[in-house]
Short mmCIF file of C-alpha atoms and ligand atoms in Angstrom, two decimals:
data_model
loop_
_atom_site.label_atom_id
_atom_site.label_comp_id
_atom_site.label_asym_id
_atom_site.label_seq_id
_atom_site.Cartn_x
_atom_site.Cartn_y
_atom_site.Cartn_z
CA UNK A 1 -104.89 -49.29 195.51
CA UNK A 2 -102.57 -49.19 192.11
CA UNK A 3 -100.77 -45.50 192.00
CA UNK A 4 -101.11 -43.99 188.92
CA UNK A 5 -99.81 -45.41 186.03
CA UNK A 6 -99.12 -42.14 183.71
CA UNK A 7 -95.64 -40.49 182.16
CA UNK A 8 -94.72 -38.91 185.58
CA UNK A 9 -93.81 -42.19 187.71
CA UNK A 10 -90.31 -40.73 188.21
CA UNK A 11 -91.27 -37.88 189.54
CA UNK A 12 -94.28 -39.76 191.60
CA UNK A 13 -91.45 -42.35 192.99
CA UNK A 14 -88.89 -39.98 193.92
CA UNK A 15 -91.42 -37.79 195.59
CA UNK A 16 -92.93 -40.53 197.87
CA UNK A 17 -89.26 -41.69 198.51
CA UNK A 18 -88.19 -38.17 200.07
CA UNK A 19 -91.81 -37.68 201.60
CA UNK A 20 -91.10 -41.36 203.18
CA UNK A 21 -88.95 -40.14 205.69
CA UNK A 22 -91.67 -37.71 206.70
CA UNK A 23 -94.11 -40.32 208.34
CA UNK A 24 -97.33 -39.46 209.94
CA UNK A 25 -95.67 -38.92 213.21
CA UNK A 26 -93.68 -36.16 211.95
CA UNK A 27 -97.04 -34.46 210.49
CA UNK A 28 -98.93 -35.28 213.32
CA UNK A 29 -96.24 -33.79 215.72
CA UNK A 30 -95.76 -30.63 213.83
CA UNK A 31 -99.87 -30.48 213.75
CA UNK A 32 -100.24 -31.08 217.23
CA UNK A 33 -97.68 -27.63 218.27
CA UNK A 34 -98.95 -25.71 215.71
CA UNK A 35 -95.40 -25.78 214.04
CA UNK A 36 -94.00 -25.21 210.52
CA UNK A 37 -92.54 -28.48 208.52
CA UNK A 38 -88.71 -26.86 208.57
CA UNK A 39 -87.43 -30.13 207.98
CA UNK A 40 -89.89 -31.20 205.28
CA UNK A 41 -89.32 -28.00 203.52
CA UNK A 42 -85.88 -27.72 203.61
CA UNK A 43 -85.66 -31.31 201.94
CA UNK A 44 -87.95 -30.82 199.26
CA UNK A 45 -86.08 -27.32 198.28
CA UNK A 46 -82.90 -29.23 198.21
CA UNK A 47 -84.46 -32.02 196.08
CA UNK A 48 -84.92 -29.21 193.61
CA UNK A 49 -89.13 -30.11 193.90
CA UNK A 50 -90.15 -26.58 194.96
CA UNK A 51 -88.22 -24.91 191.85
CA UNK A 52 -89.97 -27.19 189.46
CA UNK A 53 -91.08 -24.74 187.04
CA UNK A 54 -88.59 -22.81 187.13
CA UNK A 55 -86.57 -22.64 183.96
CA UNK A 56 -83.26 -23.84 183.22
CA UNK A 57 -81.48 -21.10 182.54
CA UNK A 58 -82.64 -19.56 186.03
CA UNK A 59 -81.59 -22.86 187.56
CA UNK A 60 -84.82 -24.71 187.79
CA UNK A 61 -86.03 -27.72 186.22
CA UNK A 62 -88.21 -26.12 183.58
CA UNK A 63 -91.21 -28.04 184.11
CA UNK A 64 -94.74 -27.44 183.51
CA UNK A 65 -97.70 -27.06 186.04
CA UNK A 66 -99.00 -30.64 185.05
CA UNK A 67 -95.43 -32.41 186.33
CA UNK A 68 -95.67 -29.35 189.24
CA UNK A 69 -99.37 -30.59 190.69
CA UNK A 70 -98.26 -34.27 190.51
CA UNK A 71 -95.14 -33.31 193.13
CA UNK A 72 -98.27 -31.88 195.10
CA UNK A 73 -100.48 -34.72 194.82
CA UNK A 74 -97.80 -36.99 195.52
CA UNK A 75 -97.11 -34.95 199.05
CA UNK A 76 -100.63 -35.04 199.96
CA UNK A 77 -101.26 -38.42 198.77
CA UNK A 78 -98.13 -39.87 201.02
CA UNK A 79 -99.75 -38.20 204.14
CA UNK A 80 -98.42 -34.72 204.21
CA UNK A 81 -100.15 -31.56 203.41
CA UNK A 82 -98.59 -29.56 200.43
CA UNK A 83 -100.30 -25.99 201.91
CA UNK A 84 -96.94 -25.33 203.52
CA UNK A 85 -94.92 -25.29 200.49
CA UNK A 86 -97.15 -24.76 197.31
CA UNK A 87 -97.00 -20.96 197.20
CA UNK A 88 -93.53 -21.59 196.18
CA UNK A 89 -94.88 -22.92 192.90
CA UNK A 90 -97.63 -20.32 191.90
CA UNK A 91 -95.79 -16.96 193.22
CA UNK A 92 -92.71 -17.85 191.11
CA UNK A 93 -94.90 -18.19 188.10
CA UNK A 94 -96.67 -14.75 188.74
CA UNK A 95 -93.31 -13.20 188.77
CA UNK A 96 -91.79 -15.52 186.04
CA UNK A 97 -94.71 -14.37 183.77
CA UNK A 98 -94.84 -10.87 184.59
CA UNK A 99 -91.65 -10.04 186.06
CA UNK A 100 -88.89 -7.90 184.42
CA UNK A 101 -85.52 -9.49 183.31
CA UNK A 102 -83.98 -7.81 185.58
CA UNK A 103 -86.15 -9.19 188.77
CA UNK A 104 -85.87 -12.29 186.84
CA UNK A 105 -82.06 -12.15 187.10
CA UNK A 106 -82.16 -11.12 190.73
CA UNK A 107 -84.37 -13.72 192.27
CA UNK A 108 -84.74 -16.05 190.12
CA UNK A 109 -81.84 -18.15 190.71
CA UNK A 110 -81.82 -17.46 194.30
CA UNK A 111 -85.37 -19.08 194.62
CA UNK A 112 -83.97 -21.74 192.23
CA UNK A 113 -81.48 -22.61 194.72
CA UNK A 114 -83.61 -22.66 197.77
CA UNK A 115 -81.47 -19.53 199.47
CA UNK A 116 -85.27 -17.34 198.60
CA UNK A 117 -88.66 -18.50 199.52
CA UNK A 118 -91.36 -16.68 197.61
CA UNK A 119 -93.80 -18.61 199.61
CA UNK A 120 -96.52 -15.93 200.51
CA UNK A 121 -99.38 -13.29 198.03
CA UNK A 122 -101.39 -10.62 199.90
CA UNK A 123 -104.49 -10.53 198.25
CA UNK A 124 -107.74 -10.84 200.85
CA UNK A 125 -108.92 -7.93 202.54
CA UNK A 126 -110.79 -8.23 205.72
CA UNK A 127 -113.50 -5.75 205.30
CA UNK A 128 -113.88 -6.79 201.47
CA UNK A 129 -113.41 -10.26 201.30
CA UNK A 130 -113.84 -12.12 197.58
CA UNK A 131 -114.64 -8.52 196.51
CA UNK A 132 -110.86 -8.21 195.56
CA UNK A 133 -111.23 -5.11 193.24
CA UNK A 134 -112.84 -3.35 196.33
CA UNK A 135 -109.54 -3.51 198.63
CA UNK A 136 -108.36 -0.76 200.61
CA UNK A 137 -105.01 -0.94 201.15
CA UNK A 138 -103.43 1.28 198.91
CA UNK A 139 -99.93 1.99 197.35
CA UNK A 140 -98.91 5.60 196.61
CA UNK A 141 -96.22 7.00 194.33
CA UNK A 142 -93.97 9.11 196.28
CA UNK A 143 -90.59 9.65 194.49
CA UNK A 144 -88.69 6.36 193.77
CA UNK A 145 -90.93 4.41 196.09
CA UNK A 146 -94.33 3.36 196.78
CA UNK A 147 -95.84 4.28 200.24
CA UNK A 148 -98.28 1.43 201.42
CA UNK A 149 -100.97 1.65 203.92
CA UNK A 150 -104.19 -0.51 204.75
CA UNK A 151 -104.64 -4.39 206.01
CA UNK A 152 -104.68 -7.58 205.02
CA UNK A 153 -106.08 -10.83 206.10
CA UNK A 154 -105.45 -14.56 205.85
CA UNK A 155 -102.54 -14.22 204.27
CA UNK A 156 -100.35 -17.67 204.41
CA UNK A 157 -96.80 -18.14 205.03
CA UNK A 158 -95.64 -14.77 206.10
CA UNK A 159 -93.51 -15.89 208.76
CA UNK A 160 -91.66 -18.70 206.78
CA UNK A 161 -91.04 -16.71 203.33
CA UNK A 162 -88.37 -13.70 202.50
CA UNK A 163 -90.50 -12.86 199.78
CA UNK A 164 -94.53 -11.53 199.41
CA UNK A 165 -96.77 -10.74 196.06
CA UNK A 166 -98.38 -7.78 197.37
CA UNK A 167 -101.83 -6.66 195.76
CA UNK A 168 -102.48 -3.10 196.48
CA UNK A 169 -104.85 -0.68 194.73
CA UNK A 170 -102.47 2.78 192.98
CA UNK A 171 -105.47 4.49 191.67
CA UNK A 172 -108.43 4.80 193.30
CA UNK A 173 -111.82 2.68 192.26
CA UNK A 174 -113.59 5.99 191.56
CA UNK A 175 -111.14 6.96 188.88
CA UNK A 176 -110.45 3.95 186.82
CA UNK A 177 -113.13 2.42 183.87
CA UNK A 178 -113.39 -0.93 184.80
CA UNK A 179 -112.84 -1.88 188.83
CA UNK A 180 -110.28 -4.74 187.72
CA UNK A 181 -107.75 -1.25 186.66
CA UNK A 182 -105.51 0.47 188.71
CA UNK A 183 -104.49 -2.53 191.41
CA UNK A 184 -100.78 -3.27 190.97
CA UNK A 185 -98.64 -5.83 192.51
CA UNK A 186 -95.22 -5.86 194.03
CA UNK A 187 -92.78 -7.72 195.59
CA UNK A 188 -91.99 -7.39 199.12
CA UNK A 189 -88.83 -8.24 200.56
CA UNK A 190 -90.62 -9.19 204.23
CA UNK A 191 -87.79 -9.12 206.65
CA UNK A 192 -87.42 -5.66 205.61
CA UNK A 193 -91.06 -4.71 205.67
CA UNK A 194 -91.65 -6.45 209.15
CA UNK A 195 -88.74 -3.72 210.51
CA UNK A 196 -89.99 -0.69 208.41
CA UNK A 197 -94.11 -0.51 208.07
CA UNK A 198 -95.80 -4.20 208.26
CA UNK A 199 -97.19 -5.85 211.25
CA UNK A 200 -97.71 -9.42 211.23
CA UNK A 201 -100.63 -10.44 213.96
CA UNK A 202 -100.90 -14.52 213.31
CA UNK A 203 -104.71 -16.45 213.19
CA UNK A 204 -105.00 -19.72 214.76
CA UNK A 205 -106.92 -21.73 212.70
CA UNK A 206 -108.97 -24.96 212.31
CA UNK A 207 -105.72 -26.41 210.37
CA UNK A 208 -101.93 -26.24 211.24
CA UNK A 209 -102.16 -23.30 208.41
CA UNK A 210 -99.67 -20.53 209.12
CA UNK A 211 -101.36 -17.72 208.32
CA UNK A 212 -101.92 -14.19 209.42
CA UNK A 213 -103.52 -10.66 209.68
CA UNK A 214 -100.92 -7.88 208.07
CA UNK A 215 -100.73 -3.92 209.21
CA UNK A 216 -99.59 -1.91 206.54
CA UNK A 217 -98.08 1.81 208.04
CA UNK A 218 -96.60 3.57 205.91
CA UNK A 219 -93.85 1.09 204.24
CA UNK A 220 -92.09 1.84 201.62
CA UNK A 221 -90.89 -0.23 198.44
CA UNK A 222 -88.63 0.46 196.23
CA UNK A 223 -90.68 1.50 192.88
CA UNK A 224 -88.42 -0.95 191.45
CA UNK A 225 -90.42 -3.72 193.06
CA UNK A 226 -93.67 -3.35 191.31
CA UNK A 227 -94.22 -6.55 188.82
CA UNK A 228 -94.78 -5.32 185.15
CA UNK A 229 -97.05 -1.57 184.63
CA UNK A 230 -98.77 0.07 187.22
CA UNK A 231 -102.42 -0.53 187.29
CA UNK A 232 -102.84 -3.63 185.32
CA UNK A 233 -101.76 -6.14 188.60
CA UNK A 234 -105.25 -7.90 188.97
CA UNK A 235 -104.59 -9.10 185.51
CA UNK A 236 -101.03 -10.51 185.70
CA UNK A 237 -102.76 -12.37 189.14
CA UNK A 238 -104.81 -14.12 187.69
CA UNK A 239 -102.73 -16.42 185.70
CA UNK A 240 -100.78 -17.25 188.85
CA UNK A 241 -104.65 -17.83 190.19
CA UNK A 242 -104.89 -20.18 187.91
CA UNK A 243 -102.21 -22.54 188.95
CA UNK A 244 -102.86 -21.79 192.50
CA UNK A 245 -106.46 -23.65 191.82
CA UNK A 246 -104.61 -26.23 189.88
CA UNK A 247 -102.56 -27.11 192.11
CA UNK A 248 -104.87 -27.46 194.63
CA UNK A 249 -106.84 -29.50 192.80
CA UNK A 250 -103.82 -32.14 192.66
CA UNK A 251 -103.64 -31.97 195.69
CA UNK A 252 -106.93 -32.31 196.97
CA UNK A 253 -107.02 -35.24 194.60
CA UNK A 254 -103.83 -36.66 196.63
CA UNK A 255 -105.99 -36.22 199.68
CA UNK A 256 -109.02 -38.09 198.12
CA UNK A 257 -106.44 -41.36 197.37
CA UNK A 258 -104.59 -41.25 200.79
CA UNK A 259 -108.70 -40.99 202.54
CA UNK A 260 -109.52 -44.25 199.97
CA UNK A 261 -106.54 -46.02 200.72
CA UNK A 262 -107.07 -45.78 204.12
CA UNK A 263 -110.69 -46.34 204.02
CA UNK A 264 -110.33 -49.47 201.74
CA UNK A 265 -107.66 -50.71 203.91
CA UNK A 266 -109.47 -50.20 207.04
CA UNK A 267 -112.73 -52.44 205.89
CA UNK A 268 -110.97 -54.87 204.67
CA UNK A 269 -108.86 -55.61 208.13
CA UNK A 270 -111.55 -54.59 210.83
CA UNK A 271 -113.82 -57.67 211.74
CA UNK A 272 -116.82 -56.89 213.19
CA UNK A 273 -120.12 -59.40 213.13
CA UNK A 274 -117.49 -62.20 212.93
CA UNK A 275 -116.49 -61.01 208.75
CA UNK A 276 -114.76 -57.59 207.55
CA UNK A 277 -116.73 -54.62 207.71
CA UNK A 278 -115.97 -53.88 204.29
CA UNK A 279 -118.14 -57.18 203.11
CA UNK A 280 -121.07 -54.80 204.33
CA UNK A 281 -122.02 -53.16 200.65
CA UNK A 282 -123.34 -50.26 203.29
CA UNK A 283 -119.70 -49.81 203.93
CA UNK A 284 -117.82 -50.60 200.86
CA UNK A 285 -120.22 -48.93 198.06
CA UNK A 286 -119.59 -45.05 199.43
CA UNK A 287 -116.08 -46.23 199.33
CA UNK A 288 -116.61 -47.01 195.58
CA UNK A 289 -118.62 -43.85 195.42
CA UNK A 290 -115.65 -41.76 196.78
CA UNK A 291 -113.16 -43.09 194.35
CA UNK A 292 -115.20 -42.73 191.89
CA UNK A 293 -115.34 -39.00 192.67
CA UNK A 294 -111.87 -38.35 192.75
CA UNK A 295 -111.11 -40.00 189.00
CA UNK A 296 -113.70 -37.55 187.66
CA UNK A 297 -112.00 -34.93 189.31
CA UNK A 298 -108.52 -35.94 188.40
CA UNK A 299 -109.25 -35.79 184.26
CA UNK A 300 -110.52 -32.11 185.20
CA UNK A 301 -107.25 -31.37 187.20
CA UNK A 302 -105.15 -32.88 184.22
CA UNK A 303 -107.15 -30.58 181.60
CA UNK A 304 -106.89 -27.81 183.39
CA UNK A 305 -102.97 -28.01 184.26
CA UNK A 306 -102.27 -28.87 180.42
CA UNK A 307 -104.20 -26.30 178.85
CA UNK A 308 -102.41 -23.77 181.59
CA UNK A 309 -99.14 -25.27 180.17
CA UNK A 310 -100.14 -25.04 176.35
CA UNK A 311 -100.24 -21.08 176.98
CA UNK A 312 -104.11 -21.47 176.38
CA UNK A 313 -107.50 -19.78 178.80
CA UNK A 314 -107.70 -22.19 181.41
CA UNK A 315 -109.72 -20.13 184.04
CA UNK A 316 -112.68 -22.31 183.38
CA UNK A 317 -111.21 -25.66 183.82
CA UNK A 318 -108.44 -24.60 187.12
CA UNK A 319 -111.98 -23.41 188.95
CA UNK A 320 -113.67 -26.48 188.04
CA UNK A 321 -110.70 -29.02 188.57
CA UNK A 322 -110.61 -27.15 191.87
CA UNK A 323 -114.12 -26.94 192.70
CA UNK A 324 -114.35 -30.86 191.62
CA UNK A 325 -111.64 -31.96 193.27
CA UNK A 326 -112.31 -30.33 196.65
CA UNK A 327 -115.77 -31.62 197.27
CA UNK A 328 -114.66 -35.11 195.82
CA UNK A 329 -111.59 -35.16 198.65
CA UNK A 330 -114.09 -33.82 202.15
CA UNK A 331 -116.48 -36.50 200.16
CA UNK A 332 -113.55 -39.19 200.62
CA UNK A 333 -112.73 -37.84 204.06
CA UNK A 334 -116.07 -38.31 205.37
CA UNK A 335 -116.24 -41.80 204.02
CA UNK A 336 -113.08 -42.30 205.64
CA UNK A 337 -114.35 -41.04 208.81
CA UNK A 338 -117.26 -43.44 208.56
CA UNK A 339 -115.45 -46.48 207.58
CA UNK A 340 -112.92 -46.02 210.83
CA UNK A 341 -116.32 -45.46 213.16
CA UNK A 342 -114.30 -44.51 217.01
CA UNK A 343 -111.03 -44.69 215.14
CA UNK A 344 -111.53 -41.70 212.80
CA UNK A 345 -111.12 -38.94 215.97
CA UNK A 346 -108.24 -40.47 217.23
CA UNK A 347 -105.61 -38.36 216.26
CA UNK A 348 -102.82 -41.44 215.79
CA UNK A 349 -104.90 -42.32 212.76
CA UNK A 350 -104.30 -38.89 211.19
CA UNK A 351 -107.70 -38.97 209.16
CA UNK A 352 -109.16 -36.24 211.78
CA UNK A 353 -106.00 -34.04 210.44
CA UNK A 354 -106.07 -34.55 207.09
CA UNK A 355 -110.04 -34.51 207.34
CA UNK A 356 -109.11 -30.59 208.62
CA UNK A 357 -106.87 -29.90 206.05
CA UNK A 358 -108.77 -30.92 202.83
CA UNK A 359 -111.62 -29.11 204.27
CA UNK A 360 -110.39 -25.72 203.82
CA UNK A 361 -110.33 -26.34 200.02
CA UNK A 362 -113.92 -25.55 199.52
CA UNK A 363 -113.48 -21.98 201.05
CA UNK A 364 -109.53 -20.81 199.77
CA UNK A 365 -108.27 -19.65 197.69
CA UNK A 366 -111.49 -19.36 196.20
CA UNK A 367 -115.22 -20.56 197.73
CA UNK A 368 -117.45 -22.65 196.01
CA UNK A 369 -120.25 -20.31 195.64
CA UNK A 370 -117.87 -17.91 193.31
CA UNK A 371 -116.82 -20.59 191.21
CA UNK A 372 -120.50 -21.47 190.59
CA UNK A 373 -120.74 -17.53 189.94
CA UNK A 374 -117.87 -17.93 187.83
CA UNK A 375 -119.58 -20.24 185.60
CA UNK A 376 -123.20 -19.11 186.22
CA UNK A 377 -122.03 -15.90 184.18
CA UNK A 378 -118.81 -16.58 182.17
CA UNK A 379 -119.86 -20.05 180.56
CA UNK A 380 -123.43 -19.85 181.01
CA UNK A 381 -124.43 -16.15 179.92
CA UNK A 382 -126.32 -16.04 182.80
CA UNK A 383 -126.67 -12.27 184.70
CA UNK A 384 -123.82 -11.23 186.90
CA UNK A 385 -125.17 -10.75 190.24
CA UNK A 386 -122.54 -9.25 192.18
C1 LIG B 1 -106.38 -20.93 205.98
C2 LIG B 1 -106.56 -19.85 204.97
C3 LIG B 1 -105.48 -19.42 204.22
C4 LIG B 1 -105.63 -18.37 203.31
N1 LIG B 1 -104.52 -17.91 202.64
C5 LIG B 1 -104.61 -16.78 201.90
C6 LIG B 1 -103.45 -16.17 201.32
O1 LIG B 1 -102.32 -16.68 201.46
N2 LIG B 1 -103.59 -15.01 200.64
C7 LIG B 1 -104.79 -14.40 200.47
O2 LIG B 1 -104.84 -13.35 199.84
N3 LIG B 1 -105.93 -14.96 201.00
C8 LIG B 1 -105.86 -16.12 201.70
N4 LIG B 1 -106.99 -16.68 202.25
C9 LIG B 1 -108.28 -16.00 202.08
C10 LIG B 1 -109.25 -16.77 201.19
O3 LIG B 1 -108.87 -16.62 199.85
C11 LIG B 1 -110.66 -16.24 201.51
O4 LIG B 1 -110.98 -16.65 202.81
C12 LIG B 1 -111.65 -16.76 200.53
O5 LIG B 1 -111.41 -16.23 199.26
C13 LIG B 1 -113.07 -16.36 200.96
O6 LIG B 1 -113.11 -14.98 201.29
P1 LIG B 1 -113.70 -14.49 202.68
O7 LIG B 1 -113.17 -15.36 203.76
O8 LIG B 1 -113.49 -13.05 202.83
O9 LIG B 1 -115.24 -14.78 202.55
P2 LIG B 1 -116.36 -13.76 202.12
O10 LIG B 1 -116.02 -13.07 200.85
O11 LIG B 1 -116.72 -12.91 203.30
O12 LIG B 1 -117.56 -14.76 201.84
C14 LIG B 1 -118.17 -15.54 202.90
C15 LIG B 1 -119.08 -16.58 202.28
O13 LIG B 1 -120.11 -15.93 201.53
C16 LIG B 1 -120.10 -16.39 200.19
N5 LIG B 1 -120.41 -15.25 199.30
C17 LIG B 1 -119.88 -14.00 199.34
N6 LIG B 1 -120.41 -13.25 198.36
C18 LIG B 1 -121.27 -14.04 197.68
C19 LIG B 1 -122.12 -13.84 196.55
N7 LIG B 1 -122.18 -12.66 195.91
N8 LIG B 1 -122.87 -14.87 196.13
C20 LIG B 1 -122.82 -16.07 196.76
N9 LIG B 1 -122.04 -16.32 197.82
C21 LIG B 1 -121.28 -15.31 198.28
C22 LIG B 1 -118.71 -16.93 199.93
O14 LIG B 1 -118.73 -17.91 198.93
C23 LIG B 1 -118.34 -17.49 201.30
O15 LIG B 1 -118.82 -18.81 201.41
C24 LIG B 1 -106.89 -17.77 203.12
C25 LIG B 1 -107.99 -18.22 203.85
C26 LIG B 1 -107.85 -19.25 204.78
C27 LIG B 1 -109.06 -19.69 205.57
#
């Protein structure tokens, strides 16, 4: 299958030439332990990809979510699985956007440079779920500093990032007008916190996701951390929500080309009944189907990432590029699947991993059913049932 052919093929070559000495193998390995891509990381912050959108003058490359989700696609399209790196992108942003020039100045650059990783936001709950506003774990005013207690769950990256977007409710949900007030965020310098107040109890998962349960006792930031005016952090989130879904989406849709690729390539080379399977319209037509799918999808990702970059609402389009684009890709991966019959579970084909991975998309960072919601209520005027 053609790549592509828009204004990024630059970027799109140059990705799939670093991610090229990444092969399978190396994914499949690091799947297999459970490990964390160090190498794969480490060359993509070097290549200057993870500081995309970073502006110059902080040392970045200034670039806009659009050129940002087609590094991502391009990851997941060549085989890997952008969930290890792509907070980088969207928790930069959040404090980009919202940030004070002076925590601009001070980590800015150092993120730029790849000496920071900003890699990991604490927002789930585990006794309150998609019910953000109703989290309990709470930051308290004491002096200079903030005194945090409560729990969070799911929470990605933690052990490969020196810096966390922390979500934490300063005044209580019986005092405030609306329940989106009164939630601030911070930033968390997490070596520190794992030594003074936060426990970090990992989940094994379905996927080779690193992520983990977090024990808040009693740690202390510096008031100097909290991102822009106390109280109004659910708001400055959401942008960075935004691009999270984005992003996702582009790289779901990478997902949806490798699984067509694969499939495509597969039924046209496996002879079975003496002719290719993919002569069988039983085989190739949901093949067809898939890609079909994923183009849809992809002029909803590409709306949504240039109306985030024009400054303009985009919370409609990110949750449908997202919620598009991740049924599309487990669409494509099934298909997949079922073109490969036997072959799909063997792990040396790496469709049952990336069949994993893309799955998750329809549950984080946001589940189907509350995009529907989203849209139910916010485009439709229909009731708000929750
Ligand atoms: C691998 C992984 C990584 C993650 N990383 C992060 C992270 O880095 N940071 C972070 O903050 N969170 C993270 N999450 C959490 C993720 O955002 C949540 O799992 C997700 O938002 C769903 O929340 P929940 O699991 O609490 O489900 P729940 O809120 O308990 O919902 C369970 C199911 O019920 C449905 N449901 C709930 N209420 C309604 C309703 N009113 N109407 C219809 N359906 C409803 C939901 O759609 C869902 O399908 C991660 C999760 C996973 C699995």
């Amino acid at each position: 299958m053609q790549h592509q052919t828009d204004q990024f093929q630059d970027i799109r070559s140059a990705v799939r030439q670093l991610c090229a000495e990444f092969p399978d193998a190396y994914f499949r390995e690091i799947d297999a332990e459970r490990g964390y891509p160090e190498a794969f990381v480490d060359a993509l912050m070097k290549a200057g990809w993870l500081s995309a959108m970073i502006p110059e003058e902080f040392g970045g490359s200034g670039l806009g979510l659009t050129a940002a989700s087609v590094i991502m696609e391009e990851i997941n399209r060549s085989g890997g699985n952008s969930g290890a790196v792509h907070g980088q992108m969207y928790n930069m942003g959040t404090l980009l956007r919202s940030g004070s020039e002076a925590q601009k100045q001070r980590y800015l650059p150092k993120i730029a440079a790849g000496e920071l990783r900003i890699q990991s936001m604490a927002v789930t709950g585990p006794t309150t779920g998609t019910d953000t506003t109703e989290i309990k774990t709470t930051a308290v005013r004491v002096g200079d500093r903030y005194r945090v207690n409560g729990q969070k769950v799911w929470i990605s990256r933690v052990q490969h990032s020196d810096l966390m977007i922390l979500l934490a409710r300063t005044t209580p949900l019986a005092e405030v007008k609306r329940k989106s007030e009164g939630m601030s965020i911070f930033i968390v310098d997490v070596n520190h916190a794992m030594k003074n107040g936060m426990s970090v109890r990992p989940i094994p998962n379905m996927v080779n996701h690193e992520t983990n349960e977090l024990f808040f006792e009693n740690l202390e930031i510096p008031a100097e951390n909290l991102i822009g005016e106390e109280g109004l952090g659910f708001k400055y989130l959401l942008d960075g929500l935004n691009a999270e879904r984005t992003l996702i989406a582009a790289e779901c849709i990478g997902d949806g080309y490798w699984f067509i690729d694969r499939a495509a390539k597969y039924a046209n080379e496996r002879v079975v009944f003496d002719r290719p399977i993919g002569k069988n319209q039983g085989v190739q037509f949901p093949i067809a189907d898939a890609y079909i799918e994923i183009e849809a999808a992809n002029l909803m990702r590409f709306k949504a990432a240039q109306l985030f970059d024009d400054n303009k609402p985009c919370g409609a389009e990110a949750n449908m590029a997202k919620y598009l684009a991740a049924k599309a890709s487990w669409e494509a991966a099934n298909v997949c699947v079922q073109t490969h019959g036997g072959f799909g579970f063997a792990c040396e084909y790496d469709i049952e991993r990336k069949f994993r991975e893309t799955r998750l998309y329809q549950v984080a960072p946001i589940s189907t059913n509350l995009i529907f919601s989203y849209v139910a209520e916010h485009l439709l005027g229909l009731p708000r049932s929750f």
